[in-house]
Short mmCIF file of C-alpha atoms in Angstrom, two decimals:
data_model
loop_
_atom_site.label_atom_id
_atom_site.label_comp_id
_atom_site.label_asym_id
_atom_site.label_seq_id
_atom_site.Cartn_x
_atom_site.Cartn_y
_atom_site.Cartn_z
CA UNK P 1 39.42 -124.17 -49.42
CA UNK P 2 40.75 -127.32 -47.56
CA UNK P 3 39.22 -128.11 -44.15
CA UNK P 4 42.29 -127.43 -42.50
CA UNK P 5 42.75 -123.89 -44.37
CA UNK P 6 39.46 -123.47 -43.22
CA UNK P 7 40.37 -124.10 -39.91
CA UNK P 8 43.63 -122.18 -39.50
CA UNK P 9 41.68 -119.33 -40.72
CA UNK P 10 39.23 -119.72 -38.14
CA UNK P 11 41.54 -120.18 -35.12
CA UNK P 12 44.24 -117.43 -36.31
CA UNK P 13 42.76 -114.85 -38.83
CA UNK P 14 38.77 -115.01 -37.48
CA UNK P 15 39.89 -113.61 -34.04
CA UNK P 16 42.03 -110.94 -35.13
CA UNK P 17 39.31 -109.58 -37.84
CA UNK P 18 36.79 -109.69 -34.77
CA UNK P 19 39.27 -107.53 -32.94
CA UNK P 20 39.67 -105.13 -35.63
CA UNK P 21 36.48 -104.80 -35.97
CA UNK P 22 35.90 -103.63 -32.43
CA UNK P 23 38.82 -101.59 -32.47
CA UNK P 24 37.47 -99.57 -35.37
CA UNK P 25 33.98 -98.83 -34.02
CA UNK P 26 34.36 -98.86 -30.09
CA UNK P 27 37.29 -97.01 -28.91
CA UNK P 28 36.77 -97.40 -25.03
CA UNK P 29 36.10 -101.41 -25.81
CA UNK P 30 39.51 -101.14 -27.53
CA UNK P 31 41.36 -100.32 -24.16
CA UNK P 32 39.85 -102.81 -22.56
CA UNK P 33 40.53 -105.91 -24.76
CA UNK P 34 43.60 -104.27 -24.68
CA UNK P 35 44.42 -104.66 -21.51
CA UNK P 36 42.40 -107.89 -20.92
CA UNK P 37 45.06 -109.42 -23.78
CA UNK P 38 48.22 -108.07 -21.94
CA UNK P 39 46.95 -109.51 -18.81
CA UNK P 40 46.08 -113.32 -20.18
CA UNK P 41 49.20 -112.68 -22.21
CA UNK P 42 51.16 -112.65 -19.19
CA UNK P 43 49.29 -115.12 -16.69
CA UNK P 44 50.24 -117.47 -20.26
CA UNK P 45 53.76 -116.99 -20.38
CA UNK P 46 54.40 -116.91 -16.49
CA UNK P 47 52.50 -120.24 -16.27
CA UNK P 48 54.34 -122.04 -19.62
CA UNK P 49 57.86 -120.60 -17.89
CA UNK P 50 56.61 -121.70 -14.29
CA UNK P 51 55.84 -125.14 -15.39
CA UNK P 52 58.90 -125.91 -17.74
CA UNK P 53 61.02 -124.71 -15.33
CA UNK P 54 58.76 -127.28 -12.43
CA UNK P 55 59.47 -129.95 -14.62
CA UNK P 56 63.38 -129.76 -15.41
CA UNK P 57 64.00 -129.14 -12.29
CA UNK P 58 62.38 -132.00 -11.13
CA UNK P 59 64.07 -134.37 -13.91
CA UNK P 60 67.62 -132.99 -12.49
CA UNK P 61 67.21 -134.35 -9.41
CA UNK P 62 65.60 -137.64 -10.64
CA UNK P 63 68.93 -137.59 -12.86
CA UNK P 64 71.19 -137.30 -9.80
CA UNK P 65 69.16 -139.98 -8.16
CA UNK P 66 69.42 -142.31 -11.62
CA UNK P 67 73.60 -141.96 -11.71
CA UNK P 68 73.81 -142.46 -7.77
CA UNK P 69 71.49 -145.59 -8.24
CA UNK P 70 73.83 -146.60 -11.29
CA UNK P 71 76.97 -146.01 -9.98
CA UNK P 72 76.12 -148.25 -7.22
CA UNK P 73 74.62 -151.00 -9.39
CA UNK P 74 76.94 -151.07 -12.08
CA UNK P 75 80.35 -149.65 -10.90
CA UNK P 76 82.63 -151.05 -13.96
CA UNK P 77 79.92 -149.39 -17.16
CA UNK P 78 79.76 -145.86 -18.32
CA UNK P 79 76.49 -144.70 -19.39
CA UNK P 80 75.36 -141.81 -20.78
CA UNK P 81 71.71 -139.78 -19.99
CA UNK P 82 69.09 -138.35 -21.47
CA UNK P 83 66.07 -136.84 -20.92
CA UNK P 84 62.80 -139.18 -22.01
CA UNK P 85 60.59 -137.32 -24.02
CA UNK P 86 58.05 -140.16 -25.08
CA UNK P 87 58.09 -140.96 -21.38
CA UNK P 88 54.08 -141.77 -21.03
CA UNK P 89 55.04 -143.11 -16.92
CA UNK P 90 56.44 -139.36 -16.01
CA UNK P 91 57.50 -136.12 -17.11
CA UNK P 92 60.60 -136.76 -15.08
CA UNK P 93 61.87 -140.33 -16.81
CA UNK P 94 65.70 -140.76 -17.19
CA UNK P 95 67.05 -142.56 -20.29
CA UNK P 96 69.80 -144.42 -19.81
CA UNK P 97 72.26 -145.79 -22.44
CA UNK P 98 74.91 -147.93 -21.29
CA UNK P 99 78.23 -147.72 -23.91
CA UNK P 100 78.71 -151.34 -23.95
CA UNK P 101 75.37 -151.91 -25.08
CA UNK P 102 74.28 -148.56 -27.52
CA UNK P 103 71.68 -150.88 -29.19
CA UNK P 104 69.33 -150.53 -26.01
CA UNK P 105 67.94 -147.11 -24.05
CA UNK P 106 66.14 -148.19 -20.72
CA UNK P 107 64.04 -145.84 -18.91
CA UNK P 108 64.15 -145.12 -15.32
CA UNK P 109 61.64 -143.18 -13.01
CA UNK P 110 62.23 -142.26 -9.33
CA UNK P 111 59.03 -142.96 -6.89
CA UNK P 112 59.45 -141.96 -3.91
CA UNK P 113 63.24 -142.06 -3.79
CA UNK P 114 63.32 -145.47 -5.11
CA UNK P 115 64.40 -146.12 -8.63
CA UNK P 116 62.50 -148.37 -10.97
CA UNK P 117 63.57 -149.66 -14.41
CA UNK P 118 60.00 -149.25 -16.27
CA UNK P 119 60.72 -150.62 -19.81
CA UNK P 120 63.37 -150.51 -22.50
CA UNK P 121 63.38 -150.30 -26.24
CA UNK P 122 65.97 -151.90 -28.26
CA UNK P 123 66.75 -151.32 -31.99
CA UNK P 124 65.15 -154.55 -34.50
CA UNK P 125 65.84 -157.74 -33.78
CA UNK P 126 68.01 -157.24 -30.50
CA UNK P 127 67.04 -159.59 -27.55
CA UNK P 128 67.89 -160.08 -24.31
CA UNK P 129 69.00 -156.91 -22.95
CA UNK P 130 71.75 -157.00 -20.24
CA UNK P 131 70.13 -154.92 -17.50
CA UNK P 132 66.01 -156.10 -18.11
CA UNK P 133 66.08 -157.54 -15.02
#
């Protein structure tokens, strides 16, 4: 067996064998885990829902924020947002790509109402973005 066979088998099948196990010998133990499982099953899913939900919500109105701040700063371009997942400054970055200039994506947070360009990234051997000031 590989290591990481062996370690699948240890995180997914190990557990459940262990369950069975208890199931088969110790029927009032049964109920419990049971019920233990539906409860941290729950408090799981509520949180993962609860949080995703925290966090788009929370990008929408940084996105509002991002095009109000644009439309302001650059009233002749179109644009077109995205949602930053590699974002390592916040969970709530705003991608912007300008159509005039598709080679570059620059990424926006929102502090405090304010809006900061934070960095760019440009495809190979493109310099000097327009807006990297």
């Amino acid at each position: 067996m590989s290591p990481s066979s062996v370690i699948l088998f240890m995180i997914l099948v190990a557990p459940l064998i262990l369950l069975l196990i208890v199931a088969l010998f110790w029927k009032k133990v049964r109920t419990i885990l049971l019920v233990l499982a539906i409860v941290v099953a729950s408090v799981e899913t509520y949180y993962v829902m609860y949080k995703q939900e925290s966090s788009l919500q929370e990008w929408y109105e940084h996105e509002d924020i991002v095009n109000a701040y644009l439309e302001k700063t650059y009233p002749e371009d179109d644009w077109v947002i995205r949602y930053a997942t590699r974002s390592a400054f916040s969970s709530a970055g705003v991608e912007v790509v300008f159509i005039d200039e598709l080679e570059v994506a620059y990424l926006y947070i929102v502090e405090d109402g304010d809006v900061n360009l934070v960095g760019y990234s440009s495809k190979e051997g493109y310099e000097n973005p327009k807006r990297s000031q």
